[in-house]
Every structure is written in C-alpha cells, then in structure tokens.
C-alpha cells in the first residue's frame, strides 16, 4: 500500500460511526504547503456540518483516534479543523532505504487486474496525418504505459480510418488527374496531393466532383474490383508512412484494426439491432433512438451506406468477443463527445452493460493567435514536419548548452529533447483544455517542461560521473539514509510518492497528474542539489546517503518520463 492509501485507511477508520468514511478518506491529500506538514485531511468541516458538530472538536476527536504509527505521530489540528500529518523522519529514511532495493520503485499490483482496451491515435489514412492526431497518440500512449505500470492488461488498438470518404476522393482524383511518375517516386505525397486537389474542387463548389467522389466510395464499399484493387495498392504505402511516424515517436500498437476490418460485420450489426427492436426505419434510414439526444443514431443511411457509428458498434462487439475487456477507453477529440454519448447508450441497450465505455476527451492545439494551429502556408500542420521542426529547435538549445558534445551526439540529443518537449507540452495540460503551441515555452530550461525534467535527470547522472561512482554500486551498497537538511527530507518525501501519483493518474486518466509530480520532484532535487553538497559532503556517511537520494531521483525521473513516452539522455 502506498503512503496516501495507508493514511486514507487510518483516517477512514478514525471517523465516528455512521459517518461517510470513504468521503473523509478521499479528502486526505498531499499538503499544499510545507507549513501544513506532508499530508492533510481536509474533511472535518464537511463532516461536522453533516453531524451537526463543531469542526475543531470533531478534528480533535479524529486526531485522537487516528493511529498513524509508524508512518507519523498524531496529526496536528490546525485552523478551523484541518488535520496536518508530518511523516516521521526515521520512517521516511527507512522507507527510502527499502526503495533502494526495489526495482519497481514501490509500485505494487492492483487489487484486481483489469483488461483495458485503448483506442488511440486512429488517424484517417491517406490524408496527411496532422497535429490533431498528436494528442490522441501522445495521451493514449502515456495512459497505456501508466495503466500497464499499475499492473493492468492493456490492449492498444489503432482504429485507423481506412474506409471513409477520403478514399472516394482519392479514387476519383486517381482516375482523373493522377501523376504516375510522382506516385512512383513518392506514393504518399501523390495521394496527399490528389486528396488536396479534389478537396479544393469540392470546396470550390464542384458538386459533380463531390457526387462522383461519393460514388467512388460507395463502389469501394460494394466490392467494385477496380476500386478494391486500387485501395489495396494504396494502403501499404499509407501504413508505411504512418509507421515511420510511430517509430520515431516510440509508439507501438498491439493491434491496428481499421474501419475496413469491420466492413463485413456491418450488415449483421444492423440486422441484429432491428431484430431486437432497437433499430427502426425512419425516413428511409435505419436509426436507433437515444434518450440523451434529440437526433437518433443513424446506422444505415437512406442510400444503404453504413456509418461511422455502425462501425463503432461492430468494433465494440469485436473487442468484447476478443478480449473481454473491463473497460474500453476512447482517446478522441472532445468534439466527438456527442457521438460517443449516443454510441455508448446504444451499446448498453444492445447488451454491452458489463464493459465500462469511456470517452477520454481532449481539447484543441492552438496557434499563438489562439486559433487551431496552422503553418505559415495556412496548412494544417503535418505531423512529420512538426517533429523535424522540434528536433531543429532543440538543436539550437543543445548547441548553446552543450557546445562540448560532438555534432552527431548533439543531433541525437536534440531528437530526444525535441520529441520530449512536444510530448510533455501536450501531456502537462489538463487534457480537456485547449492549449497554445509555443516552441520557446516548451523548450525552456526552467519551468514545467520536458526539457527541464530531462536536464534534471542529466544532472543526477553527472553527479555519479564526476565522482567516478556507479549508481548501481550505491544501490548495491544500500547506505543508511540520513535526513538532516530540510531539502533532503523534502526530496525524500517526494521520492516515496510515485506509486500514489500513478494510482491517481490512472484513476482520473490524466497524465498531467504525473507531470505535476515530476516537476515538483525535479524542483525538490534542484533545491537539494544547491543546498547539500554531495561529493563534498561533510562525512562519507552523508555523502553516500546523498548519493542514494540522487540515485533514487534519477530512477524516479527516468521511470516517470518513460511513462509519458519520453526518453532521457545522460548529458545535455
Ligand atoms: N478516425 C477518427 C478521426 O480521425 C477517430 C476514430 C476514433 N475512434 C473511434 N473508435 N471512433 O476523427
């Protein structure tokens, strides 16, 4: 059990009979200010109201009943009825000593292992992948890593949009204005060009082109041999280009089942829903009425075409049959909120009540003008060029800070720093909010950035390099931990928090809970590093204890960043 869990258990048991123990326990959290100790129980005021008692008096009573030993002495009653907990120094030192020998940094398996399917990235292929898909990929990957580290069984599924109307546009473009030579040289570039060209004609009001493109999609779905053959010819190129981006980002999937995979099931999904009396005919279409929204969910259009929703229903069916998941998480733009609300309701009516379906929504990436992020040409930013730009921006930072590194090493570090900066800037936001994309801010050496955390990690490593000491040797030696300086203690308390932070991040599906923690940890390390000489400590015992704190910080930062999908470098 982690520290927070242990405190919550004790406090929950200490409240008077009949009170809401869970709510009281839930209000125990890390202290917002070190003057209030390390943790605080803030539930007395609310509980006193319910019980019709005086808050301070109730707080005194709970303080008397809460036996926190050996973690801490009796809680202190403060203000109108806060309970402040200060962890016991000897206990912290002993716990850190244990942590040195623990490869898992205190993480323990969950009470019940869950199977969780994560629907992430899921771009529409054959159009250039754009910055909007960055968020789903980065947030989804981090959540997968966090849930896996918690001990759950995770299935990462890239639900590719490989069957939509963009193919009709490309097919029409191919038949009327293709450039074979260019396709031979750069197939994905040519497909993107065709897509843009046809899109421009449609947007320019050429309804004949629009109708013709729709017709091509319908023919593809109906099994037209020519369109199917072209689709099969285009797909490997599209997938190859995507794979290059994923490889560079260090993101992998367990399965990539695109919309096309579900096509053969769609007719039977509609039939089944009709048979069960859930789907009905309405104005020539087949629809399911849902309580939450006025418009029904259309599962077959008047022209016979199936929809995005039909595919998503078939996908739920397949996922449940294949993996029997406890939960399916959809890491998708918040603008699809209504779609998922309707989808989940229909799925539940259809019989999928046991699986917890959740839309993990996120906001939009904005430019400095606070409008959706675009390049100078006014194009939606392509993901690949964005990664190139990140590496180029990072190279400037690396050249300035580490002129002593070889140029090849500078480039390697720049790739890690650039990618880390982009990922971190995305993950440190409350995912629901929009955020402004800003190179300078995201690569600042100071502040809540990936660069600052990578730098903090490199600092922990440089201590060992300078001292000619291997971190593994300190781990093996397991020196006694001495916490005399306040900065040592503050760092130590934070080093014990990783397990509780991951649990909170997993519960709320919010990687920013982890980034906040890592930032706090890096700050505590920085204060420690400035205030407590390590290699020049007053005594060998002090030195070894401080090296042990460096080792633990190093491992915690590296693991934490890894759970965000961010790499570290030894020097920068
Ligand atoms: N391909 C869709 C898009 O780019 C996202 C798919 C999300 N996943 C799902 N199961 N609907 O908008």
XYZ file of C-alpha atoms and ligand atoms in Angstrom:
584
model
C 0.000 0.000 0.000
C 1.304 3.456 -0.825
C 1.582 6.270 1.744
C -1.603 8.043 0.712
C -3.585 4.805 0.747
C -2.289 3.966 4.212
C -3.210 7.388 5.556
C -6.636 7.173 3.952
C -7.265 3.792 5.516
C -6.339 5.002 9.011
C -8.333 8.233 8.733
C -11.322 6.429 7.260
C -11.374 4.139 10.283
C -10.980 7.037 12.729
C -14.185 8.910 11.886
C -17.207 8.412 14.156
C -19.613 5.550 13.484
C -22.206 6.297 10.809
C -20.206 8.995 9.006
C -19.220 8.755 5.340
C -15.782 7.179 5.769
C -14.975 6.986 2.066
C -15.620 10.693 1.565
C -13.486 11.577 4.561
C -10.661 9.320 3.361
C -10.894 10.830 -0.114
C -10.237 14.275 1.350
C -6.786 13.191 2.545
C -4.141 14.516 0.159
C -0.587 15.797 -0.063
C -0.257 19.124 1.727
C -0.490 22.159 -0.488
C 2.142 23.993 1.577
C 5.027 22.504 3.593
C 3.900 24.566 6.612
C 0.912 22.205 6.838
C 3.112 19.122 7.011
C 3.342 16.460 4.333
C -0.291 15.378 4.039
C -3.584 16.911 5.131
C -7.009 15.543 5.983
C -9.476 18.237 4.986
C -12.785 16.503 5.554
C -13.617 17.690 9.092
C -15.539 20.825 8.123
C -17.854 18.968 5.738
C -18.313 16.093 8.150
C -19.018 18.420 11.111
C -21.818 20.019 9.114
C -23.424 16.640 8.423
C -23.078 15.522 12.039
C -24.091 18.908 13.454
C -20.882 19.252 15.454
C -18.119 21.779 15.969
C -15.361 21.195 13.349
C -12.390 21.719 15.666
C -13.828 19.463 18.313
C -14.519 16.743 15.752
C -10.995 17.194 14.390
C -9.584 16.719 17.920
C -11.576 13.533 18.310
C -10.447 12.106 14.957
C -6.851 13.136 15.666
C -7.042 11.144 18.898
C -8.430 8.071 17.158
C -6.103 8.098 14.146
C -3.136 5.899 14.949
C -0.664 6.714 12.189
C 2.330 4.915 13.705
C 4.865 4.088 12.439
C 4.350 6.475 9.491
C 3.721 9.535 11.588
C 2.893 10.802 15.040
C -0.599 12.068 15.944
C -1.999 14.532 13.392
C -1.993 18.187 14.376
C -5.260 20.127 14.417
C -4.958 23.457 12.629
C -7.181 26.348 11.599
C -10.918 25.721 11.542
C -10.412 21.925 11.630
C -7.630 20.762 9.340
C -5.610 17.724 10.287
C -1.945 18.004 9.349
C 0.277 14.960 9.074
C 4.021 15.153 9.305
C 5.712 11.904 8.347
C 8.212 10.578 10.828
C 11.813 11.235 9.750
C 13.074 7.815 10.799
C 10.212 6.166 8.949
C 10.955 8.157 5.762
C 14.627 7.189 5.965
C 13.770 3.514 6.405
C 11.266 3.593 3.537
C 13.845 5.199 1.235
C 16.341 2.579 2.270
C 13.866 -0.118 1.193
C 13.219 1.732 -2.065
C 16.889 1.459 -2.980
C 16.496 -2.295 -3.275
C 13.170 -2.100 -5.100
C 13.311 -2.276 -8.908
C 9.654 -1.243 -9.082
C 10.117 1.920 -7.004
C 7.339 0.956 -4.623
C 4.716 0.034 -7.227
C 2.524 -2.868 -6.188
C -0.017 -4.798 -8.281
C -3.640 -3.582 -8.198
C -6.256 -5.349 -6.077
C -7.864 -6.602 -9.286
C -6.115 -6.770 -12.641
C -8.310 -5.285 -15.351
C -8.231 -5.723 -19.093
C -8.358 -2.324 -20.729
C -8.626 -1.677 -24.466
C -7.323 1.727 -25.501
C -8.500 3.198 -28.799
C -5.735 5.663 -29.629
C -4.227 7.664 -32.452
C -6.760 6.393 -35.028
C -5.979 8.823 -37.852
C -7.772 8.818 -41.151
C -5.209 7.349 -43.504
C -4.396 8.600 -46.993
C -4.722 12.162 -45.886
C -1.609 13.663 -44.384
C -1.522 12.939 -40.642
C -1.852 16.226 -38.846
C -1.154 17.747 -35.479
C -4.632 16.878 -34.176
C -3.628 13.233 -34.135
C -0.665 14.072 -31.977
C -2.808 14.443 -28.890
C -4.608 11.129 -29.193
C -1.315 9.369 -29.878
C 0.642 11.002 -27.066
C -2.096 10.926 -24.409
C -3.202 7.418 -25.373
C 0.357 6.102 -25.294
C 1.005 7.621 -21.887
C -2.230 6.264 -20.419
C -1.374 2.827 -21.810
C 2.041 2.981 -20.157
C 0.630 4.191 -16.837
C -2.115 1.560 -16.720
C 0.363 -1.137 -17.672
C 2.775 0.002 -14.968
C -0.096 -0.192 -12.494
C -0.312 -3.869 -13.453
C -3.315 -3.910 -15.752
C -3.561 -5.797 -19.025
C -3.658 -3.227 -21.796
C -4.565 -3.683 -25.463
C -3.577 -0.722 -27.637
C -5.739 -0.570 -30.730
C -5.161 1.921 -33.530
C -8.647 2.258 -35.017
C -7.494 3.529 -38.404
C -9.919 5.468 -40.547
C -9.124 3.471 -43.681
C -12.580 3.137 -45.220
C -14.006 6.606 -45.301
C -14.969 9.179 -47.878
C -11.372 10.353 -48.284
C -10.807 7.204 -50.343
C -13.603 8.117 -52.711
C -11.906 11.467 -53.222
C -8.529 9.873 -53.827
C -10.015 7.242 -56.141
C -11.719 9.911 -58.200
C -8.565 12.006 -58.246
C -6.525 8.977 -59.294
C -8.833 8.259 -62.189
C -8.905 11.857 -63.439
C -5.733 13.698 -62.564
C -3.028 11.337 -61.347
C 0.686 11.831 -61.894
C 2.063 8.312 -62.299
C 5.687 9.388 -62.241
C 5.191 11.236 -58.995
C 3.329 8.274 -57.495
C 6.301 6.057 -58.408
C 8.684 8.460 -56.679
C 6.595 9.452 -53.654
C 3.344 7.488 -53.423
C 2.085 9.055 -50.200
C 2.924 12.544 -51.435
C 0.970 11.945 -54.617
C -2.053 10.590 -52.719
C -1.980 13.618 -50.424
C -1.764 15.872 -53.448
C -4.775 14.172 -55.044
C -6.717 14.431 -51.815
C -6.000 18.143 -51.524
C -6.778 18.780 -55.191
C -10.148 17.023 -55.042
C -10.950 18.631 -51.704
C -10.246 22.047 -53.219
C -12.575 21.360 -56.161
C -15.347 20.212 -53.850
C -14.890 23.215 -51.600
C -14.891 25.365 -54.724
C -18.440 24.239 -55.366
C -17.968 21.499 -57.959
C -20.881 19.363 -56.871
C -20.402 16.976 -59.794
C -16.979 16.083 -58.400
C -18.449 15.727 -54.932
C -21.129 13.334 -56.181
C -18.631 11.385 -58.250
C -16.290 11.016 -55.282
C -19.163 9.788 -53.122
C -19.994 7.304 -55.860
C -16.401 6.012 -55.776
C -16.655 5.415 -52.018
C -19.928 3.552 -52.481
C -18.373 1.397 -55.206
C -15.411 0.623 -52.963
C -17.744 -0.485 -50.180
C -19.901 -2.504 -52.573
C -16.877 -4.501 -53.691
C -16.113 -2.952 -57.081
C -12.982 -4.854 -58.227
C -11.152 -1.840 -59.643
C -11.644 0.309 -56.535
C -10.789 -2.524 -54.192
C -7.603 -3.216 -56.153
C -6.596 0.449 -56.004
C -7.373 0.569 -52.291
C -5.179 -2.484 -51.717
C -2.445 -0.860 -53.764
C -2.574 2.442 -51.835
C -2.874 1.053 -48.315
C 0.626 -0.398 -47.799
C 2.139 2.978 -48.697
C -0.182 4.808 -46.316
C 0.534 2.376 -43.495
C 4.257 2.547 -44.141
C 4.271 6.330 -43.829
C 2.293 6.173 -40.594
C 4.596 3.526 -39.211
C 7.606 5.772 -39.780
C 5.994 8.473 -37.629
C 5.061 5.995 -34.895
C 8.573 4.514 -34.873
C 10.062 7.931 -34.479
C 7.665 8.712 -31.646
C 8.349 5.389 -29.940
C 4.678 4.443 -30.040
C 3.547 0.906 -30.730
C 0.165 -0.788 -31.029
C -0.926 -4.292 -30.164
C -3.448 -4.261 -32.990
C -4.261 -1.920 -35.842
C -7.763 -2.849 -36.894
C -9.033 -0.156 -39.173
C -12.606 0.588 -40.109
C -12.241 -1.648 -43.193
C -11.780 -4.669 -40.941
C -15.317 -4.278 -39.633
C -16.979 -3.805 -43.019
C -18.092 -7.448 -43.366
C -19.876 -7.274 -39.993
C -21.891 -4.106 -40.513
C -24.948 -5.622 -42.182
C -25.398 -8.137 -39.399
C -24.994 -5.457 -36.712
C -27.883 -3.538 -38.251
C -29.981 -6.710 -38.611
C -29.347 -7.682 -35.016
C -30.367 -4.268 -33.717
C -33.515 -4.425 -35.853
C -34.338 -7.908 -34.678
C -34.026 -6.797 -31.068
C -36.418 -3.953 -31.787
C -33.821 -1.300 -31.002
C -33.317 -0.033 -34.528
C -36.227 1.192 -36.600
C -36.828 2.681 -40.015
C -37.148 6.432 -40.141
C -37.422 8.403 -43.373
C -35.819 5.542 -45.268
C -32.850 5.264 -42.932
C -32.315 2.771 -40.103
C -31.847 4.536 -36.779
C -31.723 3.948 -33.037
C -33.464 6.495 -30.867
C -31.495 7.530 -27.810
C -32.730 9.287 -24.720
C -29.899 11.753 -24.285
C -30.058 13.463 -27.647
C -32.798 14.688 -29.934
C -31.380 13.244 -33.145
C -31.317 9.456 -33.366
C -28.161 7.497 -34.112
C -28.182 6.620 -37.818
C -26.754 3.179 -38.510
C -27.777 2.844 -42.157
C -28.367 5.811 -44.404
C -31.158 6.087 -46.909
C -28.765 5.199 -49.744
C -27.821 1.992 -47.898
C -24.433 3.238 -46.663
C -23.355 2.308 -43.159
C -21.943 4.993 -40.882
C -19.083 5.776 -38.517
C -21.416 4.726 -35.697
C -22.248 1.362 -37.263
C -18.529 0.649 -37.472
C -18.039 1.683 -33.863
C -20.820 -0.691 -32.760
C -19.221 -3.555 -34.672
C -15.918 -2.606 -33.067
C -17.357 -2.861 -29.559
C -18.767 -6.260 -30.413
C -15.420 -7.458 -31.730
C -13.435 -6.087 -28.798
C -15.723 -7.663 -26.241
C -15.670 -11.017 -28.010
C -11.899 -10.957 -28.429
C -10.525 -9.520 -25.190
C -13.455 -9.485 -22.732
C -12.310 -6.071 -21.527
C -13.428 -4.463 -18.271
C -13.000 -1.092 -19.887
C -12.625 0.487 -23.334
C -11.069 3.940 -23.444
C -11.558 6.144 -26.500
C -8.837 8.774 -26.625
C -10.535 11.091 -29.090
C -11.052 14.833 -29.632
C -13.744 16.369 -27.410
C -15.709 17.435 -30.486
C -16.794 13.803 -30.881
C -18.443 13.864 -27.452
C -21.993 13.579 -28.749
C -21.089 10.675 -30.992
C -19.695 8.717 -28.056
C -22.586 9.576 -25.763
C -25.011 8.129 -28.293
C -22.772 5.215 -29.144
C -22.332 4.150 -25.524
C -26.027 4.365 -24.820
C -26.901 2.239 -27.838
C -24.167 -0.262 -26.914
C -25.612 -0.620 -23.414
C -29.109 -1.184 -24.782
C -27.663 -3.708 -27.181
C -26.397 -5.702 -24.202
C -22.886 -4.396 -23.517
C -23.510 -3.296 -19.955
C -20.607 -5.054 -18.290
C -17.906 -3.155 -20.131
C -17.150 0.359 -18.955
C -17.025 2.590 -22.054
C -15.275 5.908 -21.605
C -14.539 8.814 -23.882
C -11.167 10.222 -22.802
C -11.659 13.606 -24.424
C -9.083 16.283 -25.136
C -9.045 19.859 -26.363
C -7.551 21.541 -29.402
C -3.959 22.636 -30.054
C -3.993 26.347 -30.800
C -1.546 28.669 -32.527
C -0.345 31.895 -30.918
C -3.381 33.606 -32.431
C -5.491 31.210 -30.328
C -6.963 29.603 -33.455
C -6.385 25.973 -34.423
C -2.664 25.565 -35.038
C -1.621 26.130 -38.683
C 1.658 26.635 -40.530
C 2.646 29.820 -42.303
C 1.204 28.490 -45.558
C -2.093 28.191 -43.745
C -1.964 24.433 -43.942
C -2.924 22.229 -41.061
C 0.470 21.242 -39.689
C 1.704 17.868 -40.904
C 2.930 15.734 -38.076
C 6.222 14.773 -39.653
C 7.347 18.276 -40.394
C 6.392 19.183 -36.854
C 8.733 16.524 -35.476
C 11.511 17.789 -37.772
C 10.970 21.303 -36.546
C 11.056 20.124 -32.936
C 14.439 18.494 -33.486
C 15.735 21.614 -35.244
C 14.543 23.899 -32.427
C 16.044 21.565 -29.850
C 19.367 21.523 -31.679
C 19.662 25.276 -31.089
C 19.139 24.719 -27.363
C 21.589 21.813 -27.233
C 24.305 23.677 -29.172
C 24.035 26.564 -26.800
C 24.049 24.498 -23.619
C 26.406 21.702 -24.603
C 28.961 23.072 -27.056
C 31.396 20.384 -25.893
C 29.354 17.498 -27.343
C 30.236 16.025 -30.751
C 27.902 17.254 -33.530
C 26.463 13.759 -34.047
C 25.723 13.468 -30.331
C 24.187 16.948 -30.337
C 21.795 15.808 -33.066
C 20.896 12.655 -31.192
C 20.228 14.625 -28.001
C 18.227 17.189 -29.987
C 15.894 14.483 -31.302
C 15.233 13.258 -27.753
C 14.816 16.784 -26.386
C 12.612 17.944 -29.266
C 10.273 14.986 -29.079
C 10.227 15.157 -25.295
C 9.309 18.829 -25.405
C 6.377 18.267 -27.749
C 5.051 15.307 -25.816
C 5.458 16.953 -22.440
C 3.825 20.213 -23.555
C 0.820 18.164 -24.543
C 0.703 15.903 -21.502
C 1.187 18.582 -18.844
C -2.119 20.212 -19.786
C -5.341 19.230 -18.209
C -6.297 17.234 -21.290
C -9.760 18.775 -21.611
C -8.338 22.254 -22.178
C -7.108 23.727 -25.425
C -3.501 24.851 -25.329
C -1.265 27.179 -27.249
C 1.625 25.593 -29.114
C 4.787 27.568 -28.368
C 8.296 26.273 -29.151
C 10.063 28.676 -26.848
C 7.936 27.889 -23.852
C 8.058 24.139 -24.328
C 11.868 24.019 -24.534
C 12.580 26.370 -21.658
C 15.320 25.039 -19.403
C 13.381 26.334 -16.425
C 9.731 25.717 -15.784
C 7.304 22.872 -16.218
C 8.812 21.464 -19.428
C 10.119 18.148 -20.662
C 13.457 19.837 -21.274
C 13.755 20.899 -17.630
C 12.988 17.360 -16.451
C 15.435 15.791 -18.887
C 18.003 18.273 -17.676
C 17.271 17.377 -14.038
C 17.814 13.728 -14.928
C 21.115 14.535 -16.657
C 22.180 16.406 -13.520
C 21.564 13.349 -11.349
C 23.756 11.366 -13.721
C 26.540 13.924 -13.796
C 26.980 13.619 -10.030
C 27.948 9.992 -10.474
C 30.152 10.725 -13.475
C 32.042 13.442 -11.662
C 32.517 11.261 -8.607
C 33.604 8.257 -10.674
C 30.929 6.228 -8.891
C 28.452 3.828 -10.487
C 24.808 4.352 -9.446
C 24.452 0.570 -9.309
C 27.248 0.425 -6.758
C 25.357 2.788 -4.440
C 22.210 0.714 -4.870
C 24.121 -2.441 -4.055
C 25.740 -0.789 -1.049
C 22.372 0.453 0.253
C 23.769 3.047 2.641
C 21.724 4.256 5.604
C 19.674 7.348 4.672
C 20.345 10.414 6.809
C 17.854 13.253 6.593
C 19.251 16.232 8.448
C 18.876 19.064 5.947
C 15.261 20.146 5.220
C 15.953 19.795 1.481
C 16.948 16.157 1.963
C 13.745 15.462 3.798
C 11.586 17.292 1.247
C 13.172 15.313 -1.583
C 12.785 12.065 0.351
C 9.051 12.580 0.943
C 8.556 13.132 -2.781
C 10.546 10.072 -3.765
C 8.024 7.963 -1.868
C 5.082 9.369 -3.781
C 5.421 7.775 -7.234
C 3.025 4.858 -6.515
C 0.240 7.083 -5.209
C 0.680 9.517 -8.082
C 0.365 6.749 -10.651
C -2.724 5.481 -8.954
C -4.327 8.921 -9.084
C -3.283 9.457 -12.700
C -4.717 6.051 -13.637
C -7.955 6.692 -11.767
C -8.557 10.040 -13.408
C -6.910 9.120 -16.721
C -4.836 12.272 -16.502
C -1.133 12.203 -17.353
C -0.823 15.789 -16.074
C -1.051 14.405 -12.533
C 2.219 12.629 -13.294
C 3.853 15.655 -14.967
C 2.945 17.864 -11.977
C 4.566 15.344 -9.691
C 7.744 15.059 -11.763
C 8.049 18.829 -11.916
C 7.653 19.028 -8.144
C 10.243 16.271 -7.716
C 12.715 17.991 -10.051
C 12.294 21.242 -8.104
C 12.906 19.417 -4.825
C 16.013 17.871 -6.341
C 17.229 21.238 -7.533
C 16.847 22.746 -4.034
C 18.613 19.737 -2.555
C 21.421 19.943 -5.105
C 22.016 23.597 -4.392
C 21.805 23.251 -0.609
C 23.510 19.929 0.056
C 26.966 19.185 -1.296
C 27.046 15.563 -2.420
C 30.595 14.631 -3.412
C 31.992 17.159 -0.950
C 29.691 16.212 1.925
C 30.969 16.555 5.496
C 31.343 12.816 6.019
C 31.400 9.614 3.959
C 28.079 8.541 5.526
C 26.457 11.819 4.479
C 27.939 11.543 1.020
C 26.653 8.008 0.497
C 23.199 8.918 1.781
C 23.083 11.862 -0.631
C 24.289 9.715 -3.498
C 21.482 7.314 -2.666
C 18.988 10.202 -2.912
C 20.492 11.099 -6.300
C 20.163 7.503 -7.435
C 16.514 7.326 -6.390
C 15.765 10.678 -8.021
C 17.475 9.524 -11.178
C 15.449 6.324 -11.402
C 12.182 8.022 -10.490
C 12.627 10.746 -13.111
C 13.586 8.214 -15.753
C 10.648 5.902 -14.982
C 8.234 8.798 -14.716
C 9.341 10.252 -18.054
C 9.195 6.792 -19.576
C 5.537 6.568 -18.530
C 4.996 9.748 -20.519
C 6.731 8.158 -23.515
C 9.707 10.486 -23.069
C 13.345 9.397 -23.281
C 16.281 10.726 -21.312
C 19.921 11.420 -22.198
C 22.924 11.128 -19.929
C 24.305 14.568 -20.826
C 22.756 17.649 -22.269
N -10.606 8.317 -37.327
C -11.322 9.204 -36.449
C -10.872 10.646 -36.703
O -9.746 10.882 -37.138
C -11.110 8.884 -34.991
C -11.522 7.493 -34.583
C -11.646 7.366 -33.098
N -12.024 6.057 -32.663
C -13.235 5.502 -32.778
N -13.412 4.269 -32.378
N -14.251 6.178 -33.263
O -11.634 11.546 -36.413
